[in-house]
Amino acid sequence: MSKLFNLQAFRDFIRSGQIGGIILMVCVAISLFIANSSYSEGFANLLATDLGITFGGSSYSFTVSAWINDALMAVFFLLVGLEIKREMLEGELSSLKKASLPVIAALGGMLVPALIYFAFNHNTPTASGWGIPMATDIAFALAIISMLGKSVPTSLKIFMAALAIVDDLGAILVIAVFYTNEVHFDYLLMAAGVLALLFVFNFFNIKPLFFYLIPGIFLWYFIHHSGIHATIAGVLLAFTIPCNATNVESPLEKLEHLLNGPVNYFIMPIFALANTNITFQKEMLGGLVSPLGAGIILGLFAGKTIGVTLFSWLAVKLKLGTLPSRSGWKHIIGLGMLAGIGFTMSIFISLLSFSDEMHVTEAKFAILCASIIAGLIGFIYLKSIKNTKEEVTA
């Protein structure tokens, strides 16, 4: 794939992330307003409303909340999977030399926050939430780094995108392995059969997307009933979509372009609207210094900053990778701060971590506070760094 094509794809990705991040912020504000107004009960009832169809003796019905968190988010994960596959085939993760630094940095940005959370919550009822501070919200992080314009090198924006994509892959693996309670092997076997069929289509280079999307619906249904979280179906489907090494648009690139708008302008804002409806209470302030709140806030802000910076430093010192061009360690520290914006994925993992509604609410509030802190401080810090070298625009 030519350098020009990859740069254009990156431009589109950044542009959609920036606008999508702004819409996301607006929906967060609307959700918080609704939750703390007279509309809160009606909104909660709407989310609990069953939607679906009855066919024969079977009912295919889920609550509005489940449709959002299990079905719409599967489409979000499909886009994430497409981005991961494209980066692995032709982008910043396509070779060991290119991938080493963002992969190692992302690994540090996952391990250190999880360890900080574990240190605060070991042997407590909230110990299962260790995956919450591991995640970076790719839309918010890219939106903020894009708002910095020429204050940061373009190479750092590309590095941030690659790191966030690896981070998403790590979060997906954590959800699949650690947040699955019970597996029904009959449904899992049927899902494996559909997946095998999709790989056969890929092997024979069948290009029409409906050959993948229609079986993908069945894949989602079988995985949903297998006990593994249904959103994993989106990632598995993504890895079966054909790609190519030419300038001709591949099915993967076509689907990625088709999904960018709906995911950034509809699915993620709807998810934020449905899942950040936090009703503020005085007790929640105390919850910020509880093991749960402290583990999330320190894990996301301090843990991400330390993890990304420390592991990047180790990678460079061990000659496993090199810093992005025209960037220095101050830029990496700032990028680590922005990686502490864990909004969408962190909230998603918190919904899987706790059955106690109060723990979920406290986790959401802590995630919101940590993400605001990371976003503001990271933006101000990176904006204050004087860029003395001439920047090559994208």
Coordinates of C-alpha atoms in Angstrom, one line a residue:
M1 CA 0.0 0.0 0.0
S2 CA 1.4 3.3 -1.0
K3 CA 2.5 5.9 1.6
L4 CA 0.1 8.4 0.2
F5 CA -2.9 6.1 0.7
N6 CA -2.0 5.3 4.3
L7 CA -1.6 9.0 5.0
Q8 CA -5.0 9.8 3.5
A9 CA -6.6 7.0 5.6
F10 CA -5.0 8.4 8.7
R11 CA -6.3 11.9 7.8
D12 CA -9.8 10.5 7.6
F13 CA -9.4 8.6 10.8
I14 CA -8.2 11.7 12.7
R15 CA -10.9 13.9 11.2
S16 CA -13.7 11.5 12.2
G17 CA -12.2 11.0 15.7
Q18 CA -12.0 14.8 16.3
I19 CA -15.6 15.5 15.3
G20 CA -16.9 12.3 16.9
G21 CA -15.1 13.2 20.1
I22 CA -16.9 16.6 20.3
I23 CA -20.3 14.9 19.7
L24 CA -19.4 12.4 22.4
M25 CA -18.7 15.3 24.9
V26 CA -22.1 16.8 24.1
C27 CA -23.9 13.5 24.7
V28 CA -22.1 13.1 28.0
A29 CA -23.3 16.5 29.1
I30 CA -26.9 15.7 27.9
S31 CA -26.8 12.3 29.7
L32 CA -25.6 13.9 33.0
F33 CA -28.3 16.6 32.7
I34 CA -31.1 13.9 32.2
A35 CA -29.8 11.8 35.1
N36 CA -30.0 14.8 37.4
S37 CA -33.4 16.1 36.2
S38 CA -37.0 15.1 36.4
Y39 CA -36.5 13.1 33.2
S40 CA -34.3 10.5 34.9
E41 CA -37.0 8.0 35.7
G42 CA -38.5 8.1 32.3
F43 CA -35.1 7.7 30.7
A44 CA -34.3 4.7 32.9
N45 CA -37.7 3.2 31.9
L46 CA -36.9 3.7 28.2
L47 CA -33.5 1.9 28.6
A48 CA -35.3 -1.0 30.3
T49 CA -38.0 -1.3 27.6
D50 CA -37.9 -4.6 25.7
L51 CA -37.5 -4.5 21.9
G52 CA -37.5 -7.4 19.5
I53 CA -39.6 -10.0 17.7
T54 CA -41.3 -13.3 18.4
F55 CA -40.9 -15.9 15.7
G56 CA -42.7 -19.2 16.2
G57 CA -42.0 -20.3 19.8
S58 CA -38.9 -18.2 20.2
S59 CA -38.5 -14.7 21.3
Y60 CA -35.7 -12.5 20.1
S61 CA -36.1 -9.6 22.5
F62 CA -33.6 -7.5 24.4
T63 CA -33.9 -4.3 26.4
V64 CA -32.9 -1.0 24.7
S65 CA -29.8 -0.9 27.0
A66 CA -28.8 -4.4 25.9
W67 CA -29.3 -3.5 22.2
I68 CA -26.9 -0.6 22.7
N69 CA -24.3 -2.4 24.8
D70 CA -24.4 -5.7 23.0
A71 CA -25.5 -5.0 19.5
L72 CA -24.5 -1.5 18.6
M73 CA -21.2 -1.8 20.5
A74 CA -20.5 -5.0 18.4
V75 CA -20.4 -2.6 15.4
F76 CA -18.0 -0.3 17.2
F77 CA -15.8 -3.3 17.9
L78 CA -16.1 -4.3 14.2
L79 CA -14.6 -0.9 13.3
V80 CA -11.9 -1.3 15.9
G81 CA -11.1 -4.7 14.5
L82 CA -10.9 -3.4 10.9
E83 CA -8.5 -0.6 12.1
I84 CA -6.3 -3.2 13.9
K85 CA -6.2 -5.5 10.9
R86 CA -5.4 -2.6 8.5
E87 CA -2.6 -1.3 10.8
M88 CA -1.2 -4.8 11.1
L89 CA -1.2 -5.3 7.3
E90 CA -0.1 -1.9 6.0
G91 CA 0.2 0.7 8.8
E92 CA 2.1 1.4 12.0
L93 CA 1.8 -2.2 13.2
S94 CA 2.9 -3.8 9.9
S95 CA 6.5 -4.6 10.8
L96 CA 8.4 -5.4 14.0
K97 CA 10.3 -2.1 13.7
K98 CA 7.2 0.0 13.3
A99 CA 5.1 -1.8 15.8
S100 CA 7.6 -2.3 18.6
L101 CA 7.4 1.1 20.4
P102 CA 3.6 1.6 20.3
V103 CA 3.0 -2.0 21.3
I104 CA 5.5 -1.8 24.2
A105 CA 4.1 1.6 25.2
A106 CA 0.6 0.3 25.2
L107 CA 1.6 -2.8 27.2
G108 CA 3.0 -0.5 29.9
G109 CA -0.1 1.6 29.7
M110 CA -2.2 -1.4 30.5
L111 CA -0.1 -3.2 33.1
V112 CA 0.8 -0.3 35.3
P113 CA -2.8 1.0 35.7
A114 CA -4.1 -2.5 36.4
L115 CA -1.4 -3.0 39.1
I116 CA -2.3 0.4 40.7
Y117 CA -5.9 -0.6 40.8
F118 CA -5.1 -4.0 42.2
A119 CA -2.9 -2.5 44.9
F120 CA -5.9 -0.4 46.1
N121 CA -8.6 -3.1 45.7
H122 CA -6.9 -6.4 46.5
N123 CA -9.2 -8.6 48.6
T124 CA -12.1 -6.1 48.4
P125 CA -15.6 -6.6 46.7
T126 CA -14.4 -4.3 43.8
A127 CA -11.2 -6.3 43.0
S128 CA -12.8 -7.5 39.7
G129 CA -12.6 -4.0 38.2
W130 CA -8.9 -4.2 37.6
G131 CA -9.5 -4.0 33.8
I132 CA -11.2 -0.6 34.0
P133 CA -8.1 1.7 34.1
M134 CA -6.4 -0.4 31.3
A135 CA -8.4 1.1 28.5
T136 CA -7.8 4.3 26.5
D137 CA -10.8 6.0 24.7
I138 CA -9.5 6.3 21.1
A139 CA -12.1 8.8 20.0
F140 CA -11.6 11.3 22.9
A141 CA -7.8 10.9 22.9
L142 CA -7.5 11.5 19.1
A143 CA -10.0 14.4 19.3
I144 CA -7.9 16.2 21.9
I145 CA -4.5 15.5 20.2
S146 CA -6.1 16.8 16.9
M147 CA -7.2 20.0 18.6
L148 CA -3.5 20.6 19.4
G149 CA -2.9 21.2 15.7
K150 CA 0.8 22.0 15.0
S151 CA 1.6 22.2 18.7
V152 CA 2.6 18.5 18.4
P153 CA 4.4 16.7 15.6
T154 CA 2.3 14.7 13.2
S155 CA 4.4 11.7 14.0
L156 CA 3.1 11.8 17.6
K157 CA -0.5 11.8 16.4
I158 CA 0.2 8.7 14.3
F159 CA 2.0 7.1 17.3
M160 CA -1.0 8.0 19.5
A161 CA -3.4 6.3 17.0
A162 CA -1.3 3.2 16.9
L163 CA -0.9 3.0 20.7
A164 CA -4.7 3.4 21.2
I165 CA -5.4 0.7 18.6
V166 CA -3.1 -1.7 20.4
D167 CA -4.7 -0.7 23.7
D168 CA -8.1 -1.5 22.3
L169 CA -6.8 -4.9 21.2
G170 CA -5.6 -5.5 24.7
A171 CA -9.0 -4.5 26.2
I172 CA -10.8 -6.8 23.8
L173 CA -8.6 -9.7 24.9
V174 CA -9.2 -8.9 28.6
I175 CA -12.9 -8.8 28.0
A176 CA -12.9 -12.1 26.1
V177 CA -10.6 -14.0 28.6
F178 CA -11.4 -12.5 32.0
Y179 CA -15.0 -11.1 31.8
T180 CA -16.7 -14.2 30.5
N181 CA -18.6 -16.1 33.2
E182 CA -20.1 -19.2 31.6
V183 CA -19.5 -20.7 28.2
H184 CA -22.1 -22.7 26.3
F185 CA -20.1 -24.9 24.0
D186 CA -23.0 -25.7 21.7
Y187 CA -23.4 -22.1 20.7
L188 CA -19.7 -21.6 20.6
L189 CA -19.4 -24.5 18.2
M190 CA -22.0 -23.0 15.9
A191 CA -20.1 -19.6 16.1
A192 CA -16.9 -21.5 15.1
G193 CA -18.7 -23.0 12.1
V194 CA -19.8 -19.5 10.9
L195 CA -16.3 -18.1 11.5
A196 CA -14.8 -21.0 9.5
L197 CA -17.2 -20.2 6.6
L198 CA -16.1 -16.6 6.7
F199 CA -12.5 -17.5 6.5
V200 CA -13.3 -19.7 3.5
F201 CA -14.9 -16.7 1.8
N202 CA -11.7 -14.7 2.6
F203 CA -9.5 -17.5 1.3
F204 CA -11.3 -17.5 -2.1
N205 CA -11.2 -13.6 -2.1
I206 CA -14.9 -13.2 -2.2
K207 CA -15.3 -9.4 -2.2
P208 CA -19.1 -8.5 -1.9
L209 CA -19.5 -7.4 1.7
F210 CA -22.9 -9.1 2.2
F211 CA -21.2 -12.4 2.1
Y212 CA -19.5 -11.4 5.4
L213 CA -22.1 -9.2 7.0
I214 CA -25.1 -11.5 6.8
P215 CA -23.2 -14.5 8.4
G216 CA -21.8 -11.9 10.8
I217 CA -25.3 -11.4 12.2
F218 CA -25.5 -15.1 13.0
L219 CA -22.0 -15.0 14.4
W220 CA -23.0 -12.3 16.8
Y221 CA -26.2 -14.2 17.8
F222 CA -24.3 -17.4 18.5
I223 CA -21.5 -15.7 20.5
H224 CA -24.1 -13.7 22.4
H225 CA -25.7 -17.0 23.5
S226 CA -22.4 -18.7 24.1
G227 CA -21.6 -16.6 27.2
I228 CA -18.7 -14.8 25.7
H229 CA -19.5 -11.1 25.3
A230 CA -21.2 -10.5 22.0
T231 CA -19.1 -7.5 21.1
I232 CA -16.2 -10.0 20.4
A233 CA -18.1 -11.1 17.3
G234 CA -17.4 -7.7 15.8
V235 CA -13.6 -8.2 16.1
L236 CA -13.7 -11.8 14.8
L237 CA -15.8 -10.7 11.8
A238 CA -13.3 -7.8 11.1
F239 CA -10.4 -10.2 10.8
T240 CA -12.2 -12.2 8.0
I241 CA -12.9 -9.1 5.8
P242 CA -10.5 -9.2 2.8
C243 CA -7.7 -6.6 2.4
N244 CA -5.2 -6.0 -0.4
A245 CA -1.8 -4.4 -1.0
T246 CA -2.9 -2.1 -3.9
N247 CA -4.4 1.3 -4.3
V248 CA -7.7 -0.3 -5.3
E249 CA -10.1 0.0 -2.4
S250 CA -10.4 -3.3 -0.6
P251 CA -13.6 -4.7 1.1
L252 CA -11.9 -3.9 4.4
E253 CA -11.2 -0.3 3.5
K254 CA -14.7 0.1 2.0
L255 CA -16.4 -1.2 5.2
E256 CA -14.1 0.9 7.4
H257 CA -15.1 4.1 5.5
L258 CA -18.8 3.1 5.6
L259 CA -18.6 2.6 9.4
N260 CA -16.6 5.6 10.4
G261 CA -19.5 8.0 10.3
P262 CA -22.2 5.8 12.0
V263 CA -19.8 4.7 14.7
N264 CA -18.4 8.1 15.5
Y265 CA -21.5 10.2 15.0
F266 CA -24.2 7.7 16.3
I267 CA -23.1 4.6 18.0
M268 CA -20.5 6.0 20.5
P269 CA -22.7 9.1 21.3
I270 CA -25.7 6.8 21.9
F271 CA -23.5 4.6 24.2
A272 CA -22.4 7.7 26.1
L273 CA -26.0 8.9 26.3
A274 CA -27.2 5.6 27.7
N275 CA -24.3 4.8 30.1
T276 CA -23.1 8.1 31.6
N277 CA -26.4 8.9 33.2
I278 CA -24.9 9.4 36.6
T279 CA -27.2 10.8 39.3
F280 CA -24.9 12.9 41.5
Q281 CA -25.0 12.3 45.2
K282 CA -22.9 13.7 48.1
E283 CA -21.7 10.2 48.9
M284 CA -20.1 9.9 45.5
L285 CA -17.4 12.5 46.4
G286 CA -16.3 10.2 49.2
G287 CA -16.3 7.4 46.7
L288 CA -13.5 9.1 44.8
V289 CA -11.1 8.4 47.6
S290 CA -12.4 4.9 48.2
P291 CA -10.3 1.9 46.9
L292 CA -12.5 1.8 43.8
G293 CA -12.4 5.5 43.0
A294 CA -8.7 5.9 43.9
G295 CA -7.7 2.8 41.9
I296 CA -9.5 4.1 38.8
I297 CA -8.4 7.7 39.0
L298 CA -4.7 7.0 39.9
G299 CA -4.7 4.0 37.5
L300 CA -5.9 6.0 34.5
F301 CA -4.0 9.3 35.1
A302 CA -0.8 8.3 36.9
G303 CA -0.7 4.7 35.8
K304 CA -1.1 5.5 32.1
T305 CA 1.4 8.3 32.2
I306 CA 4.0 6.2 34.1
G307 CA 3.3 3.1 32.1
V308 CA 3.5 4.6 28.6
T309 CA 6.6 6.7 29.5
L310 CA 8.5 4.1 31.4
F311 CA 7.9 1.3 28.8
S312 CA 8.7 3.6 25.9
W313 CA 12.0 4.6 27.7
L314 CA 12.9 0.9 28.2
A315 CA 12.1 0.1 24.6
V316 CA 14.3 3.0 23.3
K317 CA 17.2 2.2 25.7
L318 CA 17.1 -1.5 24.7
K319 CA 17.0 -0.4 21.1
L320 CA 13.7 -2.1 20.5
G321 CA 12.2 1.0 19.0
T322 CA 12.8 4.7 18.3
L323 CA 10.9 7.8 19.3
P324 CA 8.5 9.3 16.7
S325 CA 10.3 11.9 14.5
R326 CA 10.5 15.5 15.8
S327 CA 9.3 14.4 19.2
G328 CA 11.0 14.1 22.6
W329 CA 10.4 12.6 26.0
K330 CA 8.2 15.6 27.0
H331 CA 5.9 14.7 24.2
I332 CA 5.7 11.0 25.3
I333 CA 4.9 12.1 28.8
G334 CA 2.0 14.3 27.5
L335 CA 0.8 11.5 25.3
G336 CA 0.8 9.2 28.3
M337 CA -1.4 11.7 30.1
L338 CA -3.9 11.7 27.2
A339 CA -3.9 7.9 27.2
G340 CA -5.5 8.2 30.7
I341 CA -8.8 9.2 28.9
G342 CA -10.5 5.9 29.4
F343 CA -14.1 6.9 28.9
T344 CA -16.0 4.6 26.5
M345 CA -14.1 1.3 26.9
S346 CA -13.5 1.9 30.7
I347 CA -17.3 2.4 31.3
F348 CA -18.0 -0.7 29.1
I349 CA -15.6 -2.8 31.3
S350 CA -17.1 -1.4 34.5
L351 CA -20.6 -2.7 33.3
L352 CA -19.0 -6.2 33.0
S353 CA -17.1 -6.0 36.3
F354 CA -19.8 -5.3 38.9
S355 CA -23.3 -6.5 39.7
D356 CA -23.7 -3.9 42.4
E357 CA -25.3 -0.9 40.8
M358 CA -23.6 1.5 43.3
H359 CA -20.2 0.1 42.3
V360 CA -21.1 0.7 38.7
T361 CA -22.2 4.3 39.4
E362 CA -19.1 5.1 41.5
A363 CA -16.9 3.6 38.8
K364 CA -18.5 5.7 36.1
F365 CA -18.1 8.9 38.2
A366 CA -14.4 8.1 38.8
I367 CA -13.8 7.3 35.1
L368 CA -15.5 10.7 34.2
C369 CA -13.3 12.6 36.7
A370 CA -10.1 10.8 35.7
S371 CA -10.8 11.3 32.0
I372 CA -11.4 15.1 32.5
I373 CA -8.2 15.4 34.5
A374 CA -6.2 13.4 31.9
G375 CA -7.7 15.3 29.0
L376 CA -7.2 18.8 30.5
I377 CA -3.8 18.4 32.0
G378 CA -2.5 16.5 28.9
F379 CA -3.8 19.2 26.6
I380 CA -2.3 22.0 28.6
Y381 CA 1.0 20.2 29.1
L382 CA 1.4 19.4 25.3
K383 CA 0.3 22.9 24.3
S384 CA 3.0 24.4 26.6
I385 CA 5.8 22.4 24.9
K386 CA 7.7 24.7 22.5
N387 CA 8.1 23.0 19.2
T388 CA 11.5 24.3 17.9
K389 CA 11.7 22.0 14.9
E390 CA 9.9 22.7 11.7
E391 CA 6.7 20.6 11.5
V392 CA 5.8 18.7 8.3
T393 CA 2.0 18.8 8.0
A394 CA -0.1 15.8 7.2

